[in-house]
């Protein structure tokens, strides 16, 4: 079910599926999440989801707002994971903070270069000083941020520190952070992934059938049909750090997860024969999930705050969860107000520099 009214959404929430048989105080807590790749800055569409979580927390004391930070996607999949954009006369002025050559890697494996960051921060300061309508207040806020946010660690670590600072300053609210890499390390995604692996033909067929049905109604589900060799997994190449798509290969009765690296070499890992397992992938590679992440975490939560795209692809995911995986999809709340930066540059970073609250 999809809602745009927080009160109606709250009225439908149940305990998470993985806790419905538990008693005590834990069963009364209703965790609600939204998810997003960790960036250096955020557009209004992301901030609207965080504001919606804040509204839910303000309405109901038993709501636990979580933000599921995706630190496992390809860093170059969105420009905001690599650069900050300052408002200029002709649009955004880009300043890259991420190291060169990191676009094809996951941000959790990209190590920040403090010297490069110092150069980028100096350039940001120059842009702020030279911008039309430059003010001492904007420059002072940037200097405060620069002093508060350390430059070391991975790109994911740095982006999270910067994000926390911006959320505290502009929303006075920070959802509980949950990292996808942490869920992987704790084995929290393995059960749902193995359920998908063992129903792959039905999973692919139902997924594609639902897409066709929605497109016949002129609804763009924001996901494309799956190939017969589909796996919901990527891996990171040990040689060059690239994120590689894993594909299903059958060798007689054995199922393999295979990826082709930049030099054309195929790397394969056994999934099993009759019952498929993540065991070899856990033992030998650094893997990560694809866009089906909401299916993998569904049973951990009571509800989800969706964006414009995720609310649409949940129409596909929900059908697959019900028909193939025997899961009950959690309710989805879609924010009613997307214009969180009215009349301003579409940037949380710029909102901070301007001293605006959301």
Coordinates of C-alpha atoms in Angstrom, one line a residue:
X1 CA 0.0 0.0 0.0
X2 CA 1.2 3.5 -0.8
X3 CA 0.2 6.6 1.1
X4 CA 0.7 10.4 0.9
X5 CA -0.9 11.1 4.3
X6 CA 1.4 10.4 7.3
X7 CA -1.5 9.6 9.7
X8 CA -3.1 7.1 7.3
X9 CA 0.4 5.5 6.8
X10 CA 1.0 5.2 10.6
X11 CA -2.4 3.6 11.0
X12 CA -1.3 0.7 8.8
X13 CA 2.0 -0.1 10.4
X14 CA 2.6 -3.4 12.1
X15 CA 5.6 -4.8 13.9
X16 CA 8.4 -5.9 11.5
X17 CA 7.9 -9.4 10.1
X18 CA 11.1 -10.7 11.8
X19 CA 9.7 -9.6 15.2
X20 CA 6.0 -10.4 15.0
X21 CA 6.3 -13.4 17.2
X22 CA 8.3 -11.6 19.9
X23 CA 6.8 -10.0 23.0
X24 CA 7.9 -7.2 25.2
X25 CA 8.9 -3.6 24.5
X26 CA 10.7 -4.4 21.3
X27 CA 7.5 -5.5 19.6
X28 CA 6.0 -2.0 20.2
X29 CA 8.7 -0.2 18.3
X30 CA 7.9 0.4 14.7
X31 CA 11.0 1.1 12.6
X32 CA 10.5 3.0 9.4
X33 CA 13.3 3.6 6.9
X34 CA 14.2 5.4 3.8
X35 CA 17.3 4.7 1.7
X36 CA 19.7 6.5 -0.6
X37 CA 23.3 6.2 -1.8
X38 CA 25.6 8.2 0.4
X39 CA 26.5 11.5 -1.3
X40 CA 28.4 14.7 -0.6
X41 CA 25.3 16.7 -1.2
X42 CA 21.5 16.1 -1.6
X43 CA 18.8 17.3 -3.8
X44 CA 15.4 18.4 -2.4
X45 CA 13.9 15.0 -3.4
X46 CA 16.2 13.2 -0.8
X47 CA 15.7 15.9 1.9
X48 CA 11.9 15.6 1.5
X49 CA 12.2 11.9 2.5
X50 CA 14.3 12.8 5.6
X51 CA 11.8 15.5 6.5
X52 CA 9.0 12.9 6.1
X53 CA 10.8 10.7 8.6
X54 CA 11.0 13.6 11.0
X55 CA 7.3 14.2 10.7
X56 CA 6.6 10.6 11.5
X57 CA 8.8 10.7 14.6
X58 CA 7.1 13.9 15.7
X59 CA 3.6 12.4 15.3
X60 CA 4.3 9.0 17.0
X61 CA 6.7 8.3 19.8
X62 CA 7.0 4.6 18.9
X63 CA 8.4 5.3 15.4
X64 CA 12.2 4.6 15.0
X65 CA 13.4 6.5 11.9
X66 CA 16.2 4.8 10.1
X67 CA 18.2 6.0 7.2
X68 CA 19.7 3.1 5.2
X69 CA 22.8 4.5 3.6
X70 CA 23.9 2.7 0.5
X71 CA 27.7 2.8 0.6
X72 CA 27.9 -0.2 -1.8
X73 CA 26.8 1.4 -5.1
X74 CA 29.2 2.6 -7.8
X75 CA 30.6 5.9 -6.7
X76 CA 30.3 7.4 -10.2
X77 CA 26.6 6.4 -10.5
X78 CA 25.7 10.0 -9.5
X79 CA 27.8 13.1 -9.8
X80 CA 26.9 14.2 -6.2
X81 CA 28.8 11.3 -4.8
X82 CA 32.1 12.7 -6.2
X83 CA 31.6 16.5 -6.3
X84 CA 30.0 19.5 -4.6
X85 CA 28.2 22.0 -6.8
X86 CA 28.1 25.6 -5.8
X87 CA 25.5 27.9 -7.2
X88 CA 26.9 30.2 -9.9
X89 CA 25.7 32.6 -12.6
X90 CA 25.3 29.8 -15.1
X91 CA 24.2 26.8 -12.9
X92 CA 26.3 24.7 -10.6
X93 CA 30.1 25.1 -10.3
X94 CA 31.6 21.6 -9.8
X95 CA 34.4 20.9 -7.4
X96 CA 35.5 17.3 -7.2
X97 CA 36.4 16.0 -3.7
X98 CA 36.7 12.3 -4.5
X99 CA 40.1 10.9 -5.7
X100 CA 40.7 10.6 -9.4
X101 CA 39.9 7.1 -10.8
X102 CA 37.4 6.2 -8.2
X103 CA 34.2 6.5 -10.3
X104 CA 33.9 2.7 -10.9
X105 CA 34.5 1.7 -7.2
X106 CA 32.2 1.5 -4.2
X107 CA 32.6 4.5 -1.9
X108 CA 33.3 2.2 1.1
X109 CA 36.5 1.2 -0.7
X110 CA 37.7 4.6 -2.0
X111 CA 40.3 6.2 0.3
X112 CA 40.2 9.9 0.6
X113 CA 43.3 11.9 -0.2
X114 CA 43.7 14.7 2.5
X115 CA 45.9 16.8 0.1
X116 CA 43.3 16.6 -2.6
X117 CA 40.6 17.5 -0.2
X118 CA 42.5 20.5 1.0
X119 CA 42.9 21.7 -2.6
X120 CA 39.2 21.2 -3.2
X121 CA 38.2 23.0 0.0
X122 CA 40.5 26.0 -1.0
X123 CA 38.7 26.1 -4.4
X124 CA 35.3 26.0 -2.7
X125 CA 36.3 28.9 -0.6
X126 CA 37.4 30.9 -3.6
X127 CA 34.2 30.2 -5.4
X128 CA 32.2 31.3 -2.4
X129 CA 34.2 34.5 -2.1
X130 CA 33.8 35.3 -5.8
X131 CA 30.1 34.4 -6.3
X132 CA 27.6 37.2 -7.0
X133 CA 26.1 38.4 -3.8
X134 CA 28.9 36.8 -1.8
X135 CA 28.5 37.4 2.0
X136 CA 30.7 37.1 5.0
X137 CA 28.0 34.8 6.6
X138 CA 28.3 32.3 3.8
X139 CA 32.0 32.2 4.0
X140 CA 31.9 31.9 7.8
X141 CA 29.6 28.9 7.6
X142 CA 31.8 27.2 5.1
X143 CA 34.8 27.7 7.3
X144 CA 32.9 26.2 10.3
X145 CA 32.0 23.2 8.2
X146 CA 35.6 22.8 7.0
X147 CA 36.9 22.8 10.5
X148 CA 34.3 20.3 11.8
X149 CA 34.5 17.7 9.1
X150 CA 37.6 15.6 9.0
X151 CA 39.0 14.6 5.6
X152 CA 40.4 11.2 6.3
X153 CA 39.0 7.6 5.9
X154 CA 37.0 6.4 2.9
X155 CA 34.8 8.4 0.6
X156 CA 31.8 6.8 2.4
X157 CA 33.1 7.7 5.8
X158 CA 33.8 11.3 4.7
X159 CA 30.4 11.7 3.0
X160 CA 28.6 10.4 6.1
X161 CA 30.4 12.9 8.3
X162 CA 29.6 15.8 6.0
X163 CA 26.0 14.5 5.7
X164 CA 25.6 14.4 9.5
X165 CA 26.9 18.0 9.8
X166 CA 24.5 19.3 7.1
X167 CA 21.5 17.4 8.6
X168 CA 22.2 18.7 12.1
X169 CA 22.5 22.3 10.8
X170 CA 19.6 22.4 8.5
X171 CA 17.0 19.9 9.8
X172 CA 18.0 19.6 13.4
X173 CA 17.3 15.9 12.8
X174 CA 19.4 12.9 12.0
X175 CA 17.7 9.5 11.4
X176 CA 19.5 6.5 12.9
X177 CA 22.1 5.5 10.3
X178 CA 22.2 1.9 9.0
X179 CA 24.9 1.1 6.5
X180 CA 24.4 -1.5 3.8
X181 CA 28.0 -2.6 4.3
X182 CA 27.2 -3.2 8.0
X183 CA 24.2 -5.4 7.1
X184 CA 26.3 -7.4 4.7
X185 CA 29.0 -7.9 7.3
X186 CA 26.4 -9.0 9.9
X187 CA 24.9 -11.5 7.5
X188 CA 21.5 -9.6 7.6
X189 CA 20.9 -9.8 3.8
X190 CA 22.0 -13.4 3.2
X191 CA 18.7 -15.1 4.0
X192 CA 16.6 -12.9 1.6
X193 CA 19.3 -13.2 -1.1
X194 CA 19.3 -17.0 -0.8
X195 CA 15.5 -17.1 -1.0
X196 CA 15.8 -15.1 -4.3
X197 CA 18.6 -17.4 -5.6
X198 CA 16.5 -20.5 -5.0
X199 CA 13.5 -19.0 -6.9
X200 CA 15.3 -17.3 -9.7
X201 CA 13.2 -18.5 -12.7
X202 CA 9.9 -17.5 -11.0
X203 CA 11.5 -14.3 -9.7
X204 CA 12.6 -13.1 -13.2
X205 CA 9.3 -14.2 -14.8
X206 CA 7.1 -12.4 -12.2
X207 CA 9.3 -9.3 -12.2
X208 CA 9.1 -9.0 -16.0
X209 CA 5.4 -9.8 -16.2
X210 CA 4.6 -7.0 -13.7
X211 CA 6.7 -4.5 -15.7
X212 CA 4.7 -5.4 -18.8
X213 CA 1.4 -5.0 -17.0
X214 CA 2.4 -1.6 -15.6
X215 CA 3.7 -0.4 -18.9
X216 CA 0.4 -1.4 -20.5
X217 CA -1.3 1.1 -18.1
X218 CA 1.3 3.8 -19.2
X219 CA 3.1 3.5 -15.8
X220 CA 6.9 3.7 -15.9
X221 CA 8.0 1.4 -13.1
X222 CA 11.6 2.8 -13.2
X223 CA 13.1 -0.7 -13.5
X224 CA 13.8 -2.6 -16.7
X225 CA 13.1 -6.3 -17.5
X226 CA 15.6 -8.9 -16.1
X227 CA 17.7 -11.2 -18.3
X228 CA 17.6 -15.0 -17.8
X229 CA 21.1 -14.9 -16.3
X230 CA 20.1 -12.3 -13.7
X231 CA 21.6 -12.3 -10.2
X232 CA 20.8 -9.5 -7.6
X233 CA 24.5 -9.1 -6.9
X234 CA 27.7 -7.3 -7.7
X235 CA 31.2 -7.9 -6.7
X236 CA 34.3 -5.7 -6.3
X237 CA 37.4 -6.7 -8.4
X238 CA 40.4 -7.4 -6.2
X239 CA 42.7 -6.2 -9.0
X240 CA 41.4 -2.7 -9.7
X241 CA 38.5 -2.1 -7.3
X242 CA 35.8 -1.9 -10.0
X243 CA 32.3 -2.9 -9.2
X244 CA 31.3 -5.8 -11.5
X245 CA 27.9 -7.3 -12.2
X246 CA 27.6 -11.0 -11.3
X247 CA 25.6 -13.2 -13.8
X248 CA 24.2 -16.7 -13.5
X249 CA 26.1 -19.4 -15.4
X250 CA 25.1 -23.1 -15.5
X251 CA 27.8 -25.7 -15.7
X252 CA 25.9 -28.9 -16.0
X253 CA 23.9 -29.1 -12.8
X254 CA 26.1 -26.5 -11.0
X255 CA 25.1 -22.9 -10.7
X256 CA 27.8 -20.3 -10.8
X257 CA 28.0 -16.6 -10.1
X258 CA 30.3 -15.1 -12.7
X259 CA 31.7 -11.6 -13.4
X260 CA 33.9 -10.4 -16.3
X261 CA 36.6 -7.9 -15.3
X262 CA 38.0 -5.0 -17.3
X263 CA 40.5 -7.3 -19.1
X264 CA 37.8 -9.7 -20.2
X265 CA 38.7 -12.5 -17.6
X266 CA 35.7 -14.4 -16.1
X267 CA 35.7 -15.0 -12.4
X268 CA 33.2 -17.6 -11.2
X269 CA 32.0 -18.7 -7.8
X270 CA 29.9 -21.8 -7.0
X271 CA 26.3 -21.2 -5.8
X272 CA 25.4 -24.9 -5.6
X273 CA 23.4 -27.5 -7.4
X274 CA 19.9 -28.0 -6.0
X275 CA 20.0 -25.6 -3.1
X276 CA 21.8 -22.4 -3.9
X277 CA 23.9 -20.6 -1.2
X278 CA 26.0 -17.4 -0.8
X279 CA 28.7 -19.3 1.0
X280 CA 31.5 -19.1 -1.7
X281 CA 30.7 -15.4 -2.3
X282 CA 31.0 -14.7 1.4
X283 CA 34.3 -16.6 1.5
X284 CA 36.0 -15.2 -1.5
X285 CA 34.7 -11.8 -2.7
X286 CA 33.4 -8.5 -1.5
X287 CA 29.8 -8.6 -2.8
X288 CA 27.0 -6.1 -2.7
X289 CA 23.3 -6.1 -3.6
X290 CA 21.6 -4.4 -6.5
X291 CA 18.5 -2.2 -6.7
X292 CA 16.4 -5.0 -5.0
X293 CA 17.7 -3.9 -1.6
X294 CA 14.1 -3.0 -0.4
X295 CA 13.2 -6.7 -0.8
X296 CA 16.2 -7.7 1.3
X297 CA 15.4 -5.4 4.2
X298 CA 11.6 -5.6 4.0
X299 CA 11.2 -7.9 7.0
X300 CA 13.3 -5.7 9.2
X301 CA 10.9 -2.8 9.0
X302 CA 7.3 -1.7 9.6
X303 CA 7.3 0.8 6.7
X304 CA 9.3 2.7 4.2
X305 CA 9.4 6.3 3.0
X306 CA 9.8 6.2 -0.8
X307 CA 11.0 8.6 -3.4
X308 CA 9.5 9.4 -6.7
X309 CA 11.3 6.5 -8.4
X310 CA 11.3 4.0 -5.5
X311 CA 7.5 4.4 -5.0
X312 CA 7.1 3.2 -8.6
X313 CA 9.5 0.3 -8.6
X314 CA 8.0 -0.9 -5.4
X315 CA 4.9 -1.7 -7.5
X316 CA 7.1 -4.3 -9.1
X317 CA 9.0 -5.4 -6.0
X318 CA 5.7 -5.8 -4.0
X319 CA 4.2 -8.1 -6.6
X320 CA 7.4 -10.2 -6.6
X321 CA 7.6 -10.4 -2.8
X322 CA 4.0 -11.5 -2.5
X323 CA 3.9 -14.1 -5.3
X324 CA 7.4 -15.5 -5.3
X325 CA 9.0 -14.9 -1.9
X326 CA 5.9 -15.2 0.4
X327 CA 6.6 -11.8 2.0
X328 CA 4.2 -9.0 2.9
X329 CA 5.5 -5.8 1.5
X330 CA 5.6 -3.0 4.0
X331 CA 3.5 0.2 3.5
X332 CA 5.2 3.0 1.6
X333 CA 4.8 6.7 2.4
X334 CA 5.4 9.2 -0.4
X335 CA 6.2 12.7 0.8
X336 CA 3.5 15.2 -0.2
X337 CA 5.9 18.2 -0.4
X338 CA 8.9 17.9 -2.6
X339 CA 9.7 21.6 -2.9
X340 CA 11.9 21.8 0.2
X341 CA 14.2 24.5 -1.3
X342 CA 11.6 26.9 -2.9
X343 CA 13.1 29.5 -5.1
X344 CA 16.7 28.4 -4.3
X345 CA 19.5 26.2 -5.6
X346 CA 18.5 22.5 -5.3
X347 CA 21.2 21.6 -2.8
X348 CA 21.3 20.8 0.9
X349 CA 24.9 22.2 1.0
X350 CA 23.7 25.5 -0.5
X351 CA 20.9 25.6 2.0
X352 CA 23.4 25.3 4.8
X353 CA 25.6 28.1 3.4
X354 CA 22.6 30.3 3.1
X355 CA 21.7 29.6 6.8
X356 CA 18.3 28.2 5.8
X357 CA 16.4 25.5 7.8
X358 CA 14.2 22.8 6.3

